[in-house]
PDB file of C-alpha atoms and ligand atoms in Angstrom:
ATOM      1  CA  UNK C   1    -137.016 -14.613 -38.303  1.00 94.00           C
ATOM      2  CA  UNK C   2    -136.214 -18.176 -37.173  1.00 97.00           C
ATOM      3  CA  UNK C   3    -134.006 -20.366 -39.379  1.00 98.00           C
ATOM      4  CA  UNK C   4    -134.345 -24.129 -39.107  1.00 98.00           C
ATOM      5  CA  UNK C   5    -132.165 -26.795 -40.689  1.00 98.00           C
ATOM      6  CA  UNK C   6    -133.464 -30.384 -40.775  1.00 98.00           C
ATOM      7  CA  UNK C   7    -130.649 -32.920 -40.879  1.00 98.00           C
ATOM      8  CA  UNK C   8    -130.514 -36.652 -41.638  1.00 98.00           C
ATOM      9  CA  UNK C   9    -127.777 -38.922 -42.971  1.00 98.00           C
ATOM     10  CA  UNK C  10    -128.209 -38.775 -46.751  1.00 97.00           C
ATOM     11  CA  UNK C  11    -130.473 -35.706 -47.147  1.00 98.00           C
ATOM     12  CA  UNK C  12    -132.570 -37.837 -49.489  1.00 98.00           C
ATOM     13  CA  UNK C  13    -135.350 -39.475 -47.458  1.00 98.00           C
ATOM     14  CA  UNK C  14    -136.123 -37.962 -44.039  1.00 98.00           C
ATOM     15  CA  UNK C  15    -134.844 -34.373 -43.852  1.00 98.00           C
ATOM     16  CA  UNK C  16    -136.313 -33.315 -47.239  1.00 98.00           C
ATOM     17  CA  UNK C  17    -139.616 -34.932 -46.206  1.00 98.00           C
ATOM     18  CA  UNK C  18    -139.482 -32.973 -42.905  1.00 98.00           C
ATOM     19  CA  UNK C  19    -138.657 -29.803 -44.835  1.00 98.00           C
ATOM     20  CA  UNK C  20    -141.765 -29.979 -47.039  1.00 98.00           C
ATOM     21  CA  UNK C  21    -144.058 -31.180 -44.219  1.00 98.00           C
ATOM     22  CA  UNK C  22    -142.875 -28.282 -42.018  1.00 98.00           C
ATOM     23  CA  UNK C  23    -143.126 -25.739 -44.868  1.00 98.00           C
ATOM     24  CA  UNK C  24    -146.715 -26.810 -45.414  1.00 98.00           C
ATOM     25  CA  UNK C  25    -147.590 -26.458 -41.690  1.00 98.00           C
ATOM     26  CA  UNK C  26    -145.844 -23.067 -41.520  1.00 98.00           C
ATOM     27  CA  UNK C  27    -147.750 -21.902 -44.611  1.00 98.00           C
ATOM     28  CA  UNK C  28    -151.063 -23.017 -43.076  1.00 97.00           C
ATOM     29  CA  UNK C  29    -150.280 -20.680 -40.147  1.00 95.00           C
ATOM     30  CA  UNK C  30    -149.238 -17.838 -42.499  1.00 96.00           C
ATOM     31  CA  UNK C  31    -145.735 -17.829 -40.992  1.00 96.00           C
ATOM     32  CA  UNK C  32    -143.625 -18.247 -44.179  1.00 95.00           C
ATOM     33  CA  UNK C  33    -141.912 -14.897 -43.615  1.00 96.00           C
ATOM     34  CA  UNK C  34    -141.119 -15.739 -39.976  1.00 95.00           C
ATOM     35  CA  UNK C  35    -139.853 -19.312 -40.254  1.00 97.00           C
ATOM     36  CA  UNK C  36    -137.285 -20.235 -42.898  1.00 97.00           C
ATOM     37  CA  UNK C  37    -136.455 -23.917 -43.437  1.00 98.00           C
ATOM     38  CA  UNK C  38    -133.642 -25.789 -45.197  1.00 98.00           C
ATOM     39  CA  UNK C  39    -132.201 -29.314 -44.971  1.00 98.00           C
ATOM     40  CA  UNK C  40    -128.786 -31.030 -45.022  1.00 98.00           C
ATOM     41  CA  UNK C  41    -127.190 -34.483 -44.659  1.00 98.00           C
ATOM     42  CA  UNK C  42    -124.292 -35.465 -42.402  1.00 98.00           C
ATOM     43  CA  UNK C  43    -122.989 -37.773 -45.145  1.00 97.00           C
ATOM     44  CA  UNK C  44    -124.879 -36.604 -48.206  1.00 93.00           C
ATOM     45  CA  UNK C  45    -124.219 -37.792 -51.712  1.00 88.00           C
ATOM     46  CA  UNK C  46    -124.394 -34.226 -52.968  1.00 90.00           C
ATOM     47  CA  UNK C  47    -126.806 -33.218 -55.757  1.00 95.00           C
ATOM     48  CA  UNK C  48    -129.456 -35.963 -55.511  1.00 97.00           C
ATOM     49  CA  UNK C  49    -133.212 -35.417 -55.628  1.00 98.00           C
ATOM     50  CA  UNK C  50    -135.571 -36.634 -52.897  1.00 98.00           C
ATOM     51  CA  UNK C  51    -136.198 -40.398 -52.726  1.00 98.00           C
ATOM     52  CA  UNK C  52    -139.213 -41.391 -54.901  1.00 98.00           C
ATOM     53  CA  UNK C  53    -140.942 -43.016 -51.907  1.00 98.00           C
ATOM     54  CA  UNK C  54    -140.615 -39.788 -49.865  1.00 98.00           C
ATOM     55  CA  UNK C  55    -142.233 -37.984 -52.814  1.00 98.00           C
ATOM     56  CA  UNK C  56    -144.961 -40.646 -52.906  1.00 98.00           C
ATOM     57  CA  UNK C  57    -145.787 -40.006 -49.224  1.00 98.00           C
ATOM     58  CA  UNK C  58    -145.968 -36.248 -49.822  1.00 98.00           C
ATOM     59  CA  UNK C  59    -148.227 -36.828 -52.850  1.00 98.00           C
ATOM     60  CA  UNK C  60    -150.455 -39.104 -50.775  1.00 98.00           C
ATOM     61  CA  UNK C  61    -150.938 -36.375 -48.144  1.00 98.00           C
ATOM     62  CA  UNK C  62    -151.234 -33.537 -50.724  1.00 98.00           C
ATOM     63  CA  UNK C  63    -148.111 -31.786 -49.497  1.00 98.00           C
ATOM     64  CA  UNK C  64    -146.462 -29.664 -52.187  1.00 98.00           C
ATOM     65  CA  UNK C  65    -142.729 -30.050 -52.879  1.00 98.00           C
ATOM     66  CA  UNK C  66    -140.120 -28.770 -55.276  1.00 97.00           C
ATOM     67  CA  UNK C  67    -137.083 -30.371 -56.851  1.00 96.00           C
ATOM     68  CA  UNK C  68    -134.629 -31.140 -54.071  1.00 98.00           C
ATOM     69  CA  UNK C  69    -130.820 -31.041 -54.283  1.00 98.00           C
ATOM     70  CA  UNK C  70    -129.089 -32.985 -51.498  1.00 98.00           C
ATOM     71  CA  UNK C  71    -126.508 -30.912 -49.637  1.00 98.00           C
ATOM     72  CA  UNK C  72    -123.788 -31.720 -47.119  1.00 98.00           C
ATOM     73  CA  UNK C  73    -123.907 -30.184 -43.604  1.00 98.00           C
ATOM     74  CA  UNK C  74    -120.811 -28.023 -43.047  1.00 98.00           C
ATOM     75  CA  UNK C  75    -119.330 -26.340 -39.964  1.00 98.00           C
ATOM     76  CA  UNK C  76    -119.951 -22.945 -41.607  1.00 98.00           C
ATOM     77  CA  UNK C  77    -123.725 -23.695 -41.455  1.00 98.00           C
ATOM     78  CA  UNK C  78    -123.593 -23.215 -37.668  1.00 98.00           C
ATOM     79  CA  UNK C  79    -123.871 -19.427 -37.885  1.00 98.00           C
ATOM     80  CA  UNK C  80    -126.637 -19.572 -40.530  1.00 98.00           C
ATOM     81  CA  UNK C  81    -129.317 -21.363 -38.487  1.00 98.00           C
ATOM     82  CA  UNK C  82    -130.997 -21.146 -35.079  1.00 98.00           C
ATOM     83  CA  UNK C  83    -132.052 -24.808 -34.879  1.00 98.00           C
ATOM     84  CA  UNK C  84    -130.467 -27.952 -36.322  1.00 98.00           C
ATOM     85  CA  UNK C  85    -133.041 -30.742 -36.078  1.00 98.00           C
ATOM     86  CA  UNK C  86    -131.737 -34.301 -36.491  1.00 98.00           C
ATOM     87  CA  UNK C  87    -133.718 -37.514 -36.880  1.00 98.00           C
ATOM     88  CA  UNK C  88    -131.845 -40.021 -34.676  1.00 98.00           C
ATOM     89  CA  UNK C  89    -129.030 -40.277 -32.132  1.00 98.00           C
ATOM     90  CA  UNK C  90    -126.569 -41.269 -34.848  1.00 97.00           C
ATOM     91  CA  UNK C  91    -127.374 -38.010 -36.723  1.00 98.00           C
ATOM     92  CA  UNK C  92    -127.041 -35.980 -33.520  1.00 98.00           C
ATOM     93  CA  UNK C  93    -123.580 -37.422 -32.879  1.00 98.00           C
ATOM     94  CA  UNK C  94    -122.430 -36.617 -36.433  1.00 98.00           C
ATOM     95  CA  UNK C  95    -124.054 -33.149 -36.414  1.00 98.00           C
ATOM     96  CA  UNK C  96    -122.185 -32.150 -33.244  1.00 98.00           C
ATOM     97  CA  UNK C  97    -118.965 -33.492 -34.767  1.00 98.00           C
ATOM     98  CA  UNK C  98    -119.448 -31.382 -37.931  1.00 98.00           C
ATOM     99  CA  UNK C  99    -120.798 -28.232 -36.257  1.00 98.00           C
ATOM    100  CA  UNK C 100    -118.295 -28.512 -33.358  1.00 98.00           C
ATOM    101  CA  UNK C 101    -121.016 -27.191 -31.010  1.00 97.00           C
ATOM    102  CA  UNK C 102    -124.173 -28.729 -29.579  1.00 98.00           C
ATOM    103  CA  UNK C 103    -126.199 -25.754 -28.359  1.00 98.00           C
ATOM    104  CA  UNK C 104    -128.423 -25.512 -31.447  1.00 98.00           C
ATOM    105  CA  UNK C 105    -128.807 -29.272 -31.965  1.00 98.00           C
ATOM    106  CA  UNK C 106    -132.106 -31.090 -31.290  1.00 98.00           C
ATOM    107  CA  UNK C 107    -133.796 -34.356 -32.266  1.00 98.00           C
ATOM    108  CA  UNK C 108    -137.137 -33.954 -34.043  1.00 98.00           C
ATOM    109  CA  UNK C 109    -139.155 -36.160 -31.693  1.00 98.00           C
ATOM    110  CA  UNK C 110    -137.793 -34.175 -28.678  1.00 97.00           C
ATOM    111  CA  UNK C 111    -140.685 -31.867 -29.573  1.00 98.00           C
ATOM    112  CA  UNK C 112    -143.236 -34.626 -28.884  1.00 97.00           C
ATOM    113  CA  UNK C 113    -144.117 -36.664 -25.786  1.00 94.00           C
ATOM    114  CA  UNK C 114    -141.978 -39.572 -26.979  1.00 91.00           C
ATOM    115  CA  UNK C 115    -138.393 -38.494 -27.631  1.00 92.00           C
ATOM    116  CA  UNK C 116    -137.342 -41.460 -29.775  1.00 96.00           C
ATOM    117  CA  UNK C 117    -135.442 -41.815 -33.053  1.00 98.00           C
ATOM    118  CA  UNK C 118    -137.086 -41.514 -36.457  1.00 97.00           C
ATOM    119  CA  UNK C 119    -136.268 -44.756 -38.262  1.00 91.00           C
ATOM    120  CA  UNK C 120    -134.325 -44.421 -41.502  1.00 95.00           C
ATOM    121  CA  UNK C 121    -136.603 -45.657 -44.317  1.00 97.00           C
ATOM    122  CA  UNK C 122    -133.519 -46.150 -46.505  1.00 95.00           C
ATOM    123  CA  UNK C 123    -132.995 -49.253 -44.339  1.00 95.00           C
ATOM    124  CA  UNK C 124    -136.528 -50.054 -43.063  1.00 95.00           C
ATOM    125  CA  UNK C 125    -138.248 -49.363 -46.414  1.00 96.00           C
ATOM    126  CA  UNK C 126    -141.282 -48.202 -44.388  1.00 98.00           C
ATOM    127  CA  UNK C 127    -141.904 -44.625 -45.489  1.00 98.00           C
ATOM    128  CA  UNK C 128    -145.399 -44.532 -43.958  1.00 97.00           C
ATOM    129  CA  UNK C 129    -144.116 -44.915 -40.373  1.00 97.00           C
ATOM    130  CA  UNK C 130    -141.407 -42.325 -41.073  1.00 98.00           C
ATOM    131  CA  UNK C 131    -143.937 -39.885 -42.555  1.00 98.00           C
ATOM    132  CA  UNK C 132    -146.246 -40.213 -39.525  1.00 97.00           C
ATOM    133  CA  UNK C 133    -143.373 -39.626 -37.087  1.00 97.00           C
ATOM    134  CA  UNK C 134    -142.062 -36.657 -39.073  1.00 98.00           C
ATOM    135  CA  UNK C 135    -145.557 -35.136 -39.205  1.00 98.00           C
ATOM    136  CA  UNK C 136    -145.933 -35.557 -35.424  1.00 98.00           C
ATOM    137  CA  UNK C 137    -142.470 -34.064 -34.790  1.00 98.00           C
ATOM    138  CA  UNK C 138    -143.067 -31.081 -37.088  1.00 98.00           C
ATOM    139  CA  UNK C 139    -146.403 -30.297 -35.395  1.00 98.00           C
ATOM    140  CA  UNK C 140    -144.656 -30.378 -31.988  1.00 98.00           C
ATOM    141  CA  UNK C 141    -141.821 -28.217 -33.291  1.00 98.00           C
ATOM    142  CA  UNK C 142    -144.228 -25.641 -34.729  1.00 98.00           C
ATOM    143  CA  UNK C 143    -146.195 -25.525 -31.456  1.00 97.00           C
ATOM    144  CA  UNK C 144    -142.903 -24.947 -29.591  1.00 97.00           C
ATOM    145  CA  UNK C 145    -141.841 -22.147 -31.965  1.00 96.00           C
ATOM    146  CA  UNK C 146    -145.247 -20.488 -31.754  1.00 94.00           C
ATOM    147  CA  UNK C 147    -145.148 -20.617 -27.936  1.00 93.00           C
ATOM    148  CA  UNK C 148    -141.753 -18.842 -28.030  1.00 88.00           C
ATOM    149  CA  UNK C 149    -143.121 -15.937 -30.042  1.00 75.00           C
ATOM    150  CA  UNK C 150    -146.138 -15.680 -27.667  1.00 73.00           C
ATOM    151  CA  UNK C 151    -143.777 -15.335 -24.690  1.00 69.00           C
ATOM    152  CA  UNK C 152    -141.713 -12.579 -26.320  1.00 66.00           C
TER     153      UNK C 152
HETATM  154  P1  4NP K   1    -131.829 -40.343 -45.128  1.00 77.02           P
HETATM  155  O1  4NP K   1    -131.680 -41.838 -45.674  1.00 77.02           O
HETATM  156  O2  4NP K   1    -130.691 -40.135 -44.136  1.00 77.02           O
HETATM  157  O3  4NP K   1    -133.156 -40.336 -44.455  1.00 77.02           O
HETATM  158  O4  4NP K   1    -131.745 -39.462 -46.343  1.00 77.02           O
HETATM  159  C1  4NP K   1    -130.501 -42.330 -46.285  1.00 77.02           C
HETATM  160  C2  4NP K   1    -130.253 -42.019 -47.616  1.00 77.02           C
HETATM  161  C3  4NP K   1    -129.111 -42.540 -48.226  1.00 77.02           C
HETATM  162  C4  4NP K   1    -128.257 -43.338 -47.498  1.00 77.02           C
HETATM  163  C5  4NP K   1    -128.505 -43.620 -46.188  1.00 77.02           C
HETATM  164  C6  4NP K   1    -129.644 -43.109 -45.558  1.00 77.02           C
HETATM  165  N1  4NP K   1    -127.100 -43.892 -48.120  1.00 77.02           N
HETATM  166  O5  4NP K   1    -126.411 -44.681 -47.463  1.00 77.02           O
HETATM  167  O6  4NP K   1    -126.837 -43.567 -49.302  1.00 77.02           O
END
């Protein structure tokens, strides 16, 4: 089993969106038992639901989601997961600071041809661009994970 933790700043907009997009892709491949996914924020206001505009994007693309509860990333999470996937360089910096190690830390678009940051829609207010980048990153991540199991 592979355990993935998506991480953004607030755990309200991007990482919950990535969580449900990835869960949907994993389900399409029948890999729900093999790939377990959670999400956290480096500076989360704990206990909040997903941003309504993130929900709107998921609705638009017919991606199912459940009630979300924002959760803070903690150093004790390090042992729990195999991959911590951040959205931008700022996240990566904070994730390494919290986890105190960098060997499981990646940026989502590292799994695509263009390893750039995923813009924070909390500030840009453009959830469509963020959704498209997250979808691209999750497809690249899934392809990477599936290639690992093929090489085993
Ligand atoms: P996220 O977006 O990191 O994609 O969840 C943000 C959500 C909340 C805040 C910042 C970014 N905030 O400052 O409360």
